[in-house]
Short mmCIF file of C-alpha atoms and ligand atoms in Angstrom, two decimals:
data_model
loop_
_atom_site.label_atom_id
_atom_site.label_comp_id
_atom_site.label_asym_id
_atom_site.label_seq_id
_atom_site.Cartn_x
_atom_site.Cartn_y
_atom_site.Cartn_z
CA MET A 1 86.20 -10.33 -6.19
CA PHE A 2 83.87 -7.31 -6.91
CA ASN A 3 85.43 -5.75 -9.99
CA ASP A 4 82.95 -3.36 -11.37
CA TYR A 5 80.59 -1.30 -9.29
CA ALA A 6 77.89 -1.28 -11.87
CA ASP A 7 77.71 -5.16 -11.66
CA LEU A 8 77.84 -5.05 -7.90
CA ARG A 9 75.16 -2.45 -7.65
CA LYS A 10 72.87 -4.63 -9.73
CA GLU A 11 73.44 -7.57 -7.44
CA LEU A 12 72.76 -5.30 -4.47
CA SER A 13 69.49 -4.12 -5.82
CA GLU A 14 68.54 -7.73 -6.72
CA GLY A 15 69.32 -8.73 -3.14
CA LYS A 16 71.95 -11.23 -4.30
CA VAL A 17 74.50 -9.68 -1.85
CA THR A 18 74.28 -7.06 0.83
CA CYS A 19 76.56 -4.35 1.91
CA THR A 20 77.27 -6.32 5.05
CA ASP A 21 78.56 -9.23 3.03
CA ILE A 22 80.71 -6.92 1.05
CA VAL A 23 82.22 -5.17 4.16
CA ASN A 24 82.91 -8.65 5.66
CA TYR A 25 84.53 -9.75 2.59
CA TYR A 26 86.92 -6.79 2.55
CA LEU A 27 87.58 -6.97 6.26
CA GLU A 28 88.55 -10.61 5.78
CA ASN A 29 91.00 -9.60 2.99
CA ILE A 30 92.41 -6.85 5.13
CA LYS A 31 93.12 -9.34 7.92
CA LYS A 32 94.67 -11.72 5.33
CA GLY A 33 96.89 -8.95 3.94
CA LYS A 34 98.01 -7.47 7.31
CA HIS A 35 101.63 -8.04 6.48
CA LEU A 36 101.43 -5.53 3.69
CA ASN A 37 100.95 -2.88 6.20
CA ALA A 38 98.66 -0.99 3.94
CA PHE A 39 96.20 0.33 6.55
CA LEU A 40 97.08 2.62 9.42
CA LEU A 41 93.45 2.39 10.79
CA VAL A 42 90.54 -0.03 10.08
CA PHE A 43 86.99 1.05 10.93
CA GLN A 44 85.64 -2.36 11.38
CA GLU A 45 82.57 -1.74 13.55
CA GLU A 46 81.62 1.52 11.99
CA ALA A 47 81.82 0.05 8.54
CA LEU A 48 79.64 -2.79 9.47
CA GLN A 49 77.07 -0.71 11.14
CA ARG A 50 77.04 1.69 8.15
CA ALA A 51 76.66 -1.37 5.85
CA ALA A 52 73.60 -2.36 7.91
CA GLU A 53 72.15 1.18 7.40
CA ILE A 54 72.81 1.31 3.73
CA ASP A 55 71.26 -2.16 3.31
CA LYS A 56 68.12 -0.66 4.63
CA LYS A 57 68.30 2.37 2.29
CA ILE A 58 68.88 0.00 -0.74
CA LYS A 59 65.54 -1.86 0.24
CA ALA A 60 63.87 1.27 0.58
CA GLY A 61 65.11 2.46 -2.79
CA LYS A 62 66.65 5.50 -1.24
CA ALA A 63 70.44 4.66 -1.54
CA GLY A 64 73.03 7.06 -2.94
CA ARG A 65 75.13 6.66 -6.08
CA LEU A 66 77.93 4.76 -4.24
CA ALA A 67 75.87 2.63 -2.02
CA GLY A 68 77.92 -0.22 -0.70
CA MET A 69 81.24 0.89 -2.43
CA VAL A 70 83.88 0.17 0.17
CA ILE A 71 86.61 2.91 -0.03
CA ALA A 72 89.88 3.43 1.79
CA VAL A 73 91.29 6.85 2.31
CA LYS A 74 94.98 7.93 2.45
CA ASP A 75 95.86 9.25 5.90
CA VAL A 76 96.50 12.78 4.66
CA LEU A 77 92.88 13.48 4.26
CA SER A 78 90.74 14.52 7.22
CA ILE A 79 87.81 12.50 8.55
CA LYS A 80 86.18 14.23 11.57
CA GLY A 81 87.03 12.49 14.86
CA ARG A 82 89.56 10.17 13.27
CA ARG A 83 93.33 10.15 13.71
CA LEU A 84 95.04 12.03 10.95
CA THR A 85 98.79 11.21 11.10
CA CYS A 86 100.14 11.92 7.53
CA SER A 87 102.32 8.99 8.48
CA SER A 88 104.28 11.27 10.67
CA LYS A 89 105.27 11.09 14.30
CA ILE A 90 104.58 14.77 14.68
CA LEU A 91 100.74 14.07 14.14
CA GLU A 92 100.82 10.69 15.82
CA ASN A 93 98.06 11.71 18.37
CA PHE A 94 96.21 14.31 16.20
CA GLU A 95 92.44 13.89 15.51
CA ALA A 96 90.82 15.68 12.55
CA LEU A 97 88.27 18.28 13.52
CA TYR A 98 86.31 18.18 10.23
CA THR A 99 85.97 15.96 7.13
CA ALA A 100 87.59 16.68 3.81
CA THR A 101 85.14 17.81 1.19
CA ALA A 102 86.14 15.01 -1.23
CA VAL A 103 85.60 12.25 1.49
CA GLN A 104 82.31 13.87 2.66
CA ARG A 105 80.94 13.87 -0.85
CA LEU A 106 81.71 10.03 -1.03
CA ILE A 107 80.02 9.53 2.37
CA ASP A 108 77.00 11.52 1.34
CA GLU A 109 76.57 9.11 -1.68
CA ASP A 110 76.58 6.09 0.78
CA ALA A 111 80.12 4.97 0.22
CA ILE A 112 81.52 2.99 3.15
CA ILE A 113 84.87 4.22 4.33
CA ILE A 114 86.74 1.13 5.57
CA GLY A 115 89.98 2.76 6.94
CA LYS A 116 92.92 4.92 6.41
CA THR A 117 95.95 3.95 4.41
CA ASN A 118 99.65 4.19 4.95
CA CYS A 119 101.66 6.60 2.86
CA ASP A 120 105.01 8.43 2.75
CA GLU A 121 105.33 11.02 5.51
CA PHE A 122 103.43 14.17 4.40
CA ALA A 123 103.14 12.54 0.97
CA MET A 124 106.89 12.96 0.29
CA GLY A 125 108.29 9.95 -1.34
CA SER A 126 108.13 7.48 -4.16
CA SER A 127 108.29 4.15 -2.20
CA ASN A 128 106.28 4.47 0.87
CA GLU A 129 109.53 3.93 2.79
CA ASN A 130 109.31 7.46 4.39
CA SER A 131 106.28 6.42 6.67
CA ALA A 132 106.90 6.72 10.29
CA PHE A 133 104.57 3.59 10.66
CA GLY A 134 106.59 1.24 8.46
CA ASN A 135 106.90 0.12 4.85
CA VAL A 136 104.10 -1.13 2.74
CA LEU A 137 104.87 -4.18 0.64
CA ASN A 138 103.97 -4.61 -2.90
CA PRO A 139 101.22 -7.31 -3.18
CA PHE A 140 102.77 -8.69 -6.36
CA ASP A 141 106.18 -9.23 -4.71
CA ASN A 142 106.67 -8.64 -1.06
CA THR A 143 110.31 -7.83 -1.47
CA ARG A 144 109.43 -4.79 -3.51
CA VAL A 145 108.04 -1.33 -2.84
CA PRO A 146 104.36 -0.50 -3.72
CA GLY A 147 105.36 2.99 -5.05
CA GLY A 148 104.61 6.19 -3.12
CA SER A 149 103.57 8.34 -1.72
CA SER A 150 100.07 6.71 -1.85
CA GLY A 151 101.51 3.22 -1.52
CA GLY A 152 98.99 1.99 0.95
CA SER A 153 96.06 3.06 -1.20
CA ALA A 154 97.49 1.39 -4.19
CA ALA A 155 98.32 -1.78 -2.38
CA ALA A 156 94.93 -1.86 -0.71
CA VAL A 157 93.05 -1.99 -4.23
CA ALA A 158 95.74 -4.32 -5.69
CA ALA A 159 95.33 -6.83 -2.77
CA ASP A 160 91.47 -6.58 -2.89
CA MET A 161 91.11 -4.94 0.48
CA CYS A 162 88.56 -2.38 -0.80
CA MET A 163 86.89 -1.55 -4.17
CA VAL A 164 88.40 1.95 -4.48
CA SER A 165 90.84 3.92 -2.51
CA ILE A 166 91.68 7.66 -2.51
CA GLY A 167 95.17 9.07 -2.81
CA THR A 168 96.83 12.34 -3.54
CA ASP A 169 99.27 13.28 -6.32
CA THR A 170 101.52 16.17 -6.06
CA GLY A 171 104.12 14.82 -8.41
CA GLY A 172 103.06 11.34 -9.20
CA SER A 173 101.90 9.87 -5.96
CA ILE A 174 98.64 8.36 -7.36
CA ARG A 175 99.99 7.31 -10.91
CA GLN A 176 103.35 5.86 -9.83
CA PRO A 177 101.98 3.52 -7.16
CA ALA A 178 99.08 2.61 -9.49
CA ALA A 179 101.70 1.50 -12.00
CA PHE A 180 103.62 -0.38 -9.52
CA CYS A 181 100.59 -2.20 -8.23
CA GLY A 182 98.80 -2.82 -11.56
CA VAL A 183 95.78 -0.71 -10.93
CA VAL A 184 94.13 2.34 -12.50
CA GLY A 185 95.19 5.66 -10.84
CA LEU A 186 93.84 9.08 -11.83
CA LYS A 187 95.27 12.57 -11.03
CA PRO A 188 92.57 15.08 -12.09
CA THR A 189 93.21 18.53 -13.46
CA TYR A 190 94.38 20.82 -10.74
CA GLY A 191 91.37 22.31 -9.06
CA ARG A 192 88.89 19.65 -10.16
CA ILE A 193 88.55 18.13 -6.68
CA SER A 194 88.44 20.39 -3.59
CA ARG A 195 91.54 20.21 -1.33
CA TYR A 196 89.63 21.32 1.76
CA GLY A 197 90.64 18.91 4.46
CA LEU A 198 93.65 17.62 2.62
CA THR A 199 96.92 18.22 4.60
CA ALA A 200 98.77 20.61 2.40
CA PHE A 201 102.25 19.50 0.97
CA ALA A 202 102.70 21.86 -2.04
CA SER A 203 99.38 23.75 -2.37
CA SER A 204 99.72 24.73 -6.01
CA PHE A 205 100.45 21.12 -7.15
CA ASP A 206 98.26 19.01 -4.71
CA THR A 207 95.55 16.96 -6.12
CA ILE A 208 93.20 14.24 -4.88
CA GLY A 209 92.17 11.25 -6.97
CA PRO A 210 90.97 7.56 -6.97
CA PHE A 211 92.56 4.14 -7.37
CA SER A 212 90.46 1.34 -8.63
CA ARG A 213 90.57 -1.69 -11.01
CA SER A 214 88.40 -0.12 -13.77
CA ALA A 215 87.79 3.03 -15.76
CA TYR A 216 84.10 3.01 -14.66
CA ASN A 217 84.70 2.88 -10.94
CA THR A 218 87.38 5.52 -11.39
CA ALA A 219 84.99 7.71 -13.28
CA LEU A 220 82.15 7.34 -10.93
CA VAL A 221 84.17 8.19 -7.85
CA LEU A 222 85.75 11.18 -9.70
CA GLU A 223 82.24 12.42 -10.72
CA VAL A 224 81.17 12.33 -7.13
CA MET A 225 84.28 14.07 -5.67
CA SER A 226 84.50 16.87 -8.34
CA GLY A 227 83.13 20.30 -8.45
CA LYS A 228 83.42 23.62 -6.91
CA ASP A 229 83.70 23.93 -3.14
CA PRO A 230 83.16 27.23 -1.39
CA LYS A 231 85.78 26.08 1.27
CA ASP A 232 88.53 25.80 -1.41
CA SER A 233 89.05 29.03 -3.39
CA THR A 234 91.35 27.04 -5.78
CA SER A 235 88.62 24.44 -6.61
CA ALA A 236 87.53 25.12 -10.15
CA ASP A 237 84.28 26.42 -11.13
CA HIS A 238 84.02 24.18 -14.11
CA ALA A 239 81.02 21.97 -14.99
CA VAL A 240 81.40 18.36 -13.89
CA ASP A 241 81.04 15.91 -16.85
CA ASN A 242 79.08 12.73 -16.63
CA TYR A 243 82.38 10.93 -16.40
CA SER A 244 80.78 7.52 -15.77
CA SER A 245 78.44 7.28 -18.55
CA GLY A 246 79.35 6.44 -22.15
CA LEU A 247 83.00 5.45 -21.47
CA GLU A 248 83.21 3.36 -24.65
CA LEU A 249 85.58 4.95 -27.16
CA ALA A 250 83.58 4.81 -30.44
CA LYS A 251 86.21 5.83 -32.98
CA PRO A 252 89.86 5.41 -31.91
CA GLY A 253 90.75 5.96 -35.42
CA SER A 254 89.89 9.56 -35.27
CA LEU A 255 92.23 10.35 -32.48
CA LYS A 256 95.48 12.28 -32.58
CA ILE A 257 97.95 10.70 -30.09
CA GLY A 258 101.08 12.55 -29.20
CA VAL A 259 104.23 10.83 -28.18
CA ILE A 260 107.20 12.86 -26.99
CA SER A 261 110.02 12.14 -29.40
CA ASP A 262 112.73 13.74 -27.20
CA LEU A 263 111.56 12.14 -23.84
CA ASP A 264 114.58 11.42 -21.61
CA ASP A 265 114.73 7.66 -21.83
CA SER A 266 118.19 7.26 -20.30
CA GLY A 267 116.75 5.36 -17.31
CA LEU A 268 113.80 3.73 -19.09
CA ASN A 269 113.64 0.00 -18.78
CA HIS A 270 113.20 -1.64 -22.20
CA GLU A 271 110.24 -3.78 -21.20
CA VAL A 272 108.42 -0.68 -19.99
CA LYS A 273 109.26 1.02 -23.31
CA GLU A 274 108.09 -1.97 -25.40
CA ALA A 275 104.83 -2.07 -23.54
CA VAL A 276 104.13 1.68 -24.23
CA ASP A 277 105.28 1.36 -27.82
CA SER A 278 103.06 -1.51 -28.53
CA ALA A 279 100.06 0.34 -27.12
CA VAL A 280 100.65 3.24 -29.31
CA LYS A 281 101.07 0.81 -32.23
CA LYS A 282 97.69 -0.65 -31.48
CA LEU A 283 96.19 2.77 -31.68
CA ALA A 284 97.99 3.39 -34.89
CA ASP A 285 96.66 0.17 -36.25
CA ALA A 286 93.24 1.26 -35.33
CA GLY A 287 93.69 4.30 -37.46
CA ALA A 288 94.72 6.91 -34.88
CA GLU A 289 97.24 9.44 -36.07
CA ILE A 290 100.44 9.38 -34.19
CA VAL A 291 102.19 12.74 -33.85
CA GLN A 292 105.72 13.08 -32.77
CA LEU A 293 106.03 15.98 -30.25
CA LYS A 294 109.10 17.85 -29.28
CA MET A 295 108.96 19.02 -25.69
CA PRO A 296 112.68 19.90 -24.83
CA GLU A 297 111.63 21.78 -21.67
CA LEU A 298 110.18 18.66 -20.11
CA LYS A 299 113.85 17.64 -19.07
CA TYR A 300 113.69 20.41 -16.48
CA SER A 301 110.58 18.93 -14.81
CA ILE A 302 112.27 17.20 -11.92
CA GLN A 303 114.40 20.30 -11.02
CA THR A 304 111.48 22.61 -11.24
CA TYR A 305 109.30 20.31 -9.37
CA TYR A 306 111.74 19.81 -6.50
CA ILE A 307 112.37 23.58 -6.12
CA LEU A 308 108.91 24.70 -6.15
CA THR A 309 107.37 21.96 -4.07
CA THR A 310 110.03 22.04 -1.33
CA ALA A 311 109.55 25.76 -1.25
CA GLU A 312 105.81 25.40 -0.70
CA ALA A 313 106.41 22.61 1.77
CA SER A 314 108.71 24.53 3.85
CA SER A 315 105.94 27.11 4.31
CA ASN A 316 103.03 24.56 4.74
CA LEU A 317 105.02 22.56 7.34
CA ALA A 318 105.84 25.64 9.44
CA ARG A 319 102.69 25.08 11.30
CA TYR A 320 103.82 21.85 12.96
CA ASP A 321 105.61 23.55 15.71
CA GLY A 322 104.63 21.65 18.82
CA ALA A 323 102.40 24.39 19.98
CA ARG A 324 99.37 24.10 17.96
CA TYR A 325 99.31 20.42 16.53
CA GLY A 326 100.15 16.92 17.56
CA VAL A 327 103.34 16.08 19.44
CA ARG A 328 105.23 18.49 21.60
CA SER A 329 108.62 17.62 22.86
CA PRO A 330 108.70 17.75 26.68
CA GLU A 331 112.46 18.49 26.65
CA ALA A 332 112.35 22.19 26.41
CA SER A 333 112.64 25.09 28.89
CA ASN A 334 111.85 27.88 26.41
CA MET A 335 109.73 28.38 23.31
CA GLU A 336 112.56 28.09 20.83
CA ASP A 337 113.73 24.90 22.24
CA MET A 338 110.24 23.54 22.26
CA TYR A 339 109.99 24.36 18.38
CA VAL A 340 113.33 22.94 17.61
CA ASN A 341 113.01 19.76 19.68
CA SER A 342 109.39 18.94 18.55
CA ARG A 343 110.32 19.33 14.96
CA THR A 344 113.64 17.47 15.29
CA LYS A 345 111.91 14.51 16.86
CA GLY A 346 108.59 14.79 14.98
CA PHE A 347 109.80 14.87 11.44
CA GLY A 348 111.52 12.17 9.54
CA THR A 349 114.70 12.48 7.37
CA GLU A 350 113.06 13.18 4.09
CA VAL A 351 110.63 15.74 5.38
CA LYS A 352 113.45 17.66 7.05
CA ARG A 353 115.51 17.48 3.75
CA ARG A 354 112.70 19.07 1.92
CA ILE A 355 112.11 21.74 4.56
CA MET A 356 115.78 22.62 4.38
CA LEU A 357 115.85 22.71 0.63
CA GLY A 358 112.75 24.77 0.44
CA THR A 359 113.91 27.18 2.95
CA TYR A 360 117.10 27.51 1.16
CA VAL A 361 115.55 28.17 -2.37
CA LEU A 362 113.29 30.79 -0.72
CA SER A 363 116.10 32.57 1.20
CA HIS A 364 117.23 36.09 0.48
CA GLY A 365 119.92 35.99 -2.06
CA TYR A 366 118.89 32.69 -3.59
CA TYR A 367 115.31 33.40 -4.26
CA ASP A 368 115.76 34.79 -7.75
CA ALA A 369 118.18 32.12 -8.77
CA TYR A 370 116.00 29.23 -7.73
CA TYR A 371 112.43 29.93 -6.80
CA LYS A 372 111.75 32.69 -9.34
CA LYS A 373 113.59 30.88 -12.11
CA ALA A 374 111.63 27.74 -11.38
CA GLN A 375 108.41 29.64 -11.52
CA LYS A 376 109.44 30.93 -15.00
CA VAL A 377 110.16 27.24 -16.20
CA ARG A 378 106.93 26.23 -14.76
CA ARG A 379 105.15 28.79 -17.06
CA ILE A 380 107.21 27.52 -20.03
CA ILE A 381 106.36 23.89 -19.44
CA LYS A 382 102.62 24.77 -19.00
CA GLU A 383 102.75 26.62 -22.40
CA ASP A 384 104.53 23.64 -23.98
CA PHE A 385 101.54 21.49 -22.93
CA GLN A 386 99.09 24.02 -24.26
CA LYS A 387 100.85 24.17 -27.60
CA ALA A 388 101.01 20.24 -27.73
CA PHE A 389 97.31 20.00 -27.11
CA LYS A 390 96.58 22.27 -29.99
CA LYS A 391 98.03 19.43 -32.19
CA VAL A 392 97.06 16.36 -30.28
CA ASP A 393 94.06 15.04 -28.23
CA PHE A 394 96.20 12.91 -25.84
CA ILE A 395 99.83 12.35 -25.00
CA ILE A 396 100.98 8.85 -24.13
CA LEU A 397 104.10 8.02 -22.26
CA PRO A 398 105.29 5.58 -19.53
CA THR A 399 104.20 6.20 -16.03
CA THR A 400 107.50 5.14 -14.53
CA PRO A 401 110.98 4.36 -15.92
CA THR A 402 110.94 0.87 -14.31
CA THR A 403 108.47 -1.54 -12.60
CA ALA A 404 108.48 -1.73 -8.79
CA PHE A 405 111.91 -1.81 -7.34
CA LYS A 406 113.30 -3.69 -4.19
CA LEU A 407 112.74 -2.37 -0.72
CA GLY A 408 115.80 -0.41 0.34
CA GLU A 409 117.18 -0.25 -3.18
CA LYS A 410 117.00 3.60 -3.45
CA THR A 411 116.85 4.74 0.01
CA ALA A 412 120.56 5.76 0.26
CA ASP A 413 120.28 8.13 -2.76
CA PRO A 414 117.46 10.68 -2.80
CA LEU A 415 118.27 11.81 -6.32
CA GLU A 416 117.88 8.22 -7.61
CA MET A 417 114.55 8.10 -5.73
CA TYR A 418 113.41 11.45 -7.22
CA LEU A 419 114.14 10.28 -10.74
CA ASN A 420 111.20 7.91 -10.34
CA ASP A 421 108.97 10.89 -10.94
CA ILE A 422 110.64 11.83 -14.30
CA TYR A 423 107.43 11.03 -16.24
CA THR A 424 104.92 12.12 -13.81
CA THR A 425 105.85 15.51 -12.47
CA SER A 426 105.33 17.41 -15.53
CA SER A 427 101.59 17.27 -15.59
CA ASN A 428 101.54 18.43 -11.93
CA ILE A 429 103.60 21.35 -12.97
CA SER A 430 101.22 22.15 -15.89
CA GLY A 431 98.07 21.09 -14.04
CA ASN A 432 96.86 18.72 -16.78
CA PRO A 433 94.79 15.53 -15.88
CA ALA A 434 96.65 12.30 -16.23
CA VAL A 435 95.89 8.57 -15.60
CA SER A 436 97.97 5.43 -15.20
CA ILE A 437 96.51 2.28 -16.58
CA PRO A 438 97.75 -1.31 -16.31
CA ALA A 439 99.54 -2.21 -19.55
CA GLY A 440 100.78 -5.73 -19.02
CA PHE A 441 103.71 -7.21 -17.05
CA ASP A 442 107.34 -7.47 -17.34
CA LYS A 443 109.41 -10.82 -17.28
CA SER A 444 109.30 -10.87 -13.49
CA LYS A 445 105.50 -10.60 -13.59
CA LEU A 446 105.51 -7.09 -12.18
CA PRO A 447 102.85 -4.71 -13.53
CA ILE A 448 103.64 -2.07 -16.02
CA GLY A 449 101.95 1.34 -16.17
CA LEU A 450 100.97 3.47 -19.18
CA GLN A 451 100.30 7.12 -18.63
CA ILE A 452 97.75 9.22 -20.66
CA ILE A 453 97.87 12.99 -20.17
CA GLY A 454 94.88 14.91 -21.43
CA LYS A 455 93.73 18.49 -22.00
CA ASP A 456 92.71 20.52 -19.00
CA PHE A 457 89.37 19.10 -17.58
CA ASP A 458 89.38 16.31 -20.14
CA GLU A 459 89.17 13.57 -17.47
CA LYS A 460 86.48 11.92 -19.43
CA GLY A 461 88.69 11.67 -22.55
CA ILE A 462 91.68 10.12 -20.73
CA LEU A 463 89.35 7.60 -19.21
CA MET A 464 87.76 6.63 -22.41
CA LEU A 465 91.11 6.19 -23.92
CA GLY A 466 92.23 4.25 -20.93
CA ASN A 467 89.18 2.04 -20.97
CA TYR A 468 89.78 1.26 -24.56
CA LEU A 469 93.43 0.49 -24.01
CA MET A 470 92.76 -1.63 -21.08
CA LYS A 471 90.48 -3.79 -22.98
CA THR A 472 92.75 -4.16 -25.94
CA LEU A 473 96.01 -4.60 -24.06
CA ASN A 474 95.17 -6.81 -21.04
N1 LIG B 1 107.32 11.07 -5.35
C1 LIG B 1 107.09 12.58 -5.41
C2 LIG B 1 107.76 13.31 -4.25
O1 LIG B 1 108.35 12.65 -3.51
C3 LIG B 1 105.68 12.86 -5.52
C4 LIG B 1 105.04 13.01 -4.22
C5 LIG B 1 103.48 13.19 -4.51
O2 LIG B 1 102.95 13.19 -5.52
N2 LIG B 1 102.86 13.43 -3.20
O3 LIG B 1 107.49 14.38 -3.98
#
């Protein structure tokens, strides 16, 4: 297993291993793990071809910062000339016309893209059970879900099918599957990474971020993907830190750590709670000041999230009408039938549910009661975080209320499924960066995730603290 890219890079430059060896290693693991259904596409030949090219560059001393890093990309991100399905039937035959900025930046630094990963349809879901191309299985226990919506990306790293994978997080879709699969998953500050080439779900919430096994790998990939992009006006014009250098936390004792004293813990499993509590205690033992925060408005996060994101989704998904993109139903004699039949056949149940919910909350007569009100609550939650971060450097909380649940366990009850996002949605509402790190295992040997939320653009801080905790906890 290649764990840390810094070590791998050293071996590459010493000629102890080649990019071709690395690609072959991961291709073999992808074959072995086929039953997990983590990949929708594998770029076998192209990856080997690129490996050979990059091997030459390494010999010539001209290789980029990610030379030989094998990366899988969630199938909601565009790669020119490749199928872009968003795990939906409606885009089954669609090929991307350009490459997403985030992915292009990886390629420009000589990363090797090995394939595209399975996910929930249009990134809507918490279990990967909403994919039109089948479930993904959790590598730790094949009867359980890997989390969602970036379930394939999380499973691919956990099952050692790539060194890093890219996911997206609108309400928890990087952090929750990272927690369920025992890997590091980072959601950056909104705007940190360009969304150009990312299929929009809820544009004011959507973020792109990496999954990996270490804080260093996460930091390095983040560093490469971040920064202003003229093609995305919401990308932030904020300096990109040297995320990957100096990740060692020198003085944990000088930190102020916030814990939310009125967090809704009604569905919180006691083993998850104990794991998070013991991490906080370790920090206290190291001298950190633990500050109890009251954030009563956080209990409205789920409602606010599901009103605003469905509203945005209903608008964003209006473009899939059978006329311009992907699949068109042949059973239509006029335009309206063509729209209706294409959308009826093309979208899955959860996507339809969200389009209907979103259309409802935006409709005349209900707009003020739902959409406008939720926008106000969004502002209050954002201010709550701003106030909290005047008192503390970081907030620590569980990533998820439970460890990975069984396949099929929550599919009958959407509300139950939505409650999985109870601890993740608030930082998408506010825009703050957050990371989930592995924090041990429960009695059934399933991974537990711990979440660190940071100040806007303090990705470096949450990675440093995450790095420290991973070393002390695992
Ligand atoms: N599970 C959440 C949802 O279903 C989050 C999705 C996401 O972050 N893309 O909306």
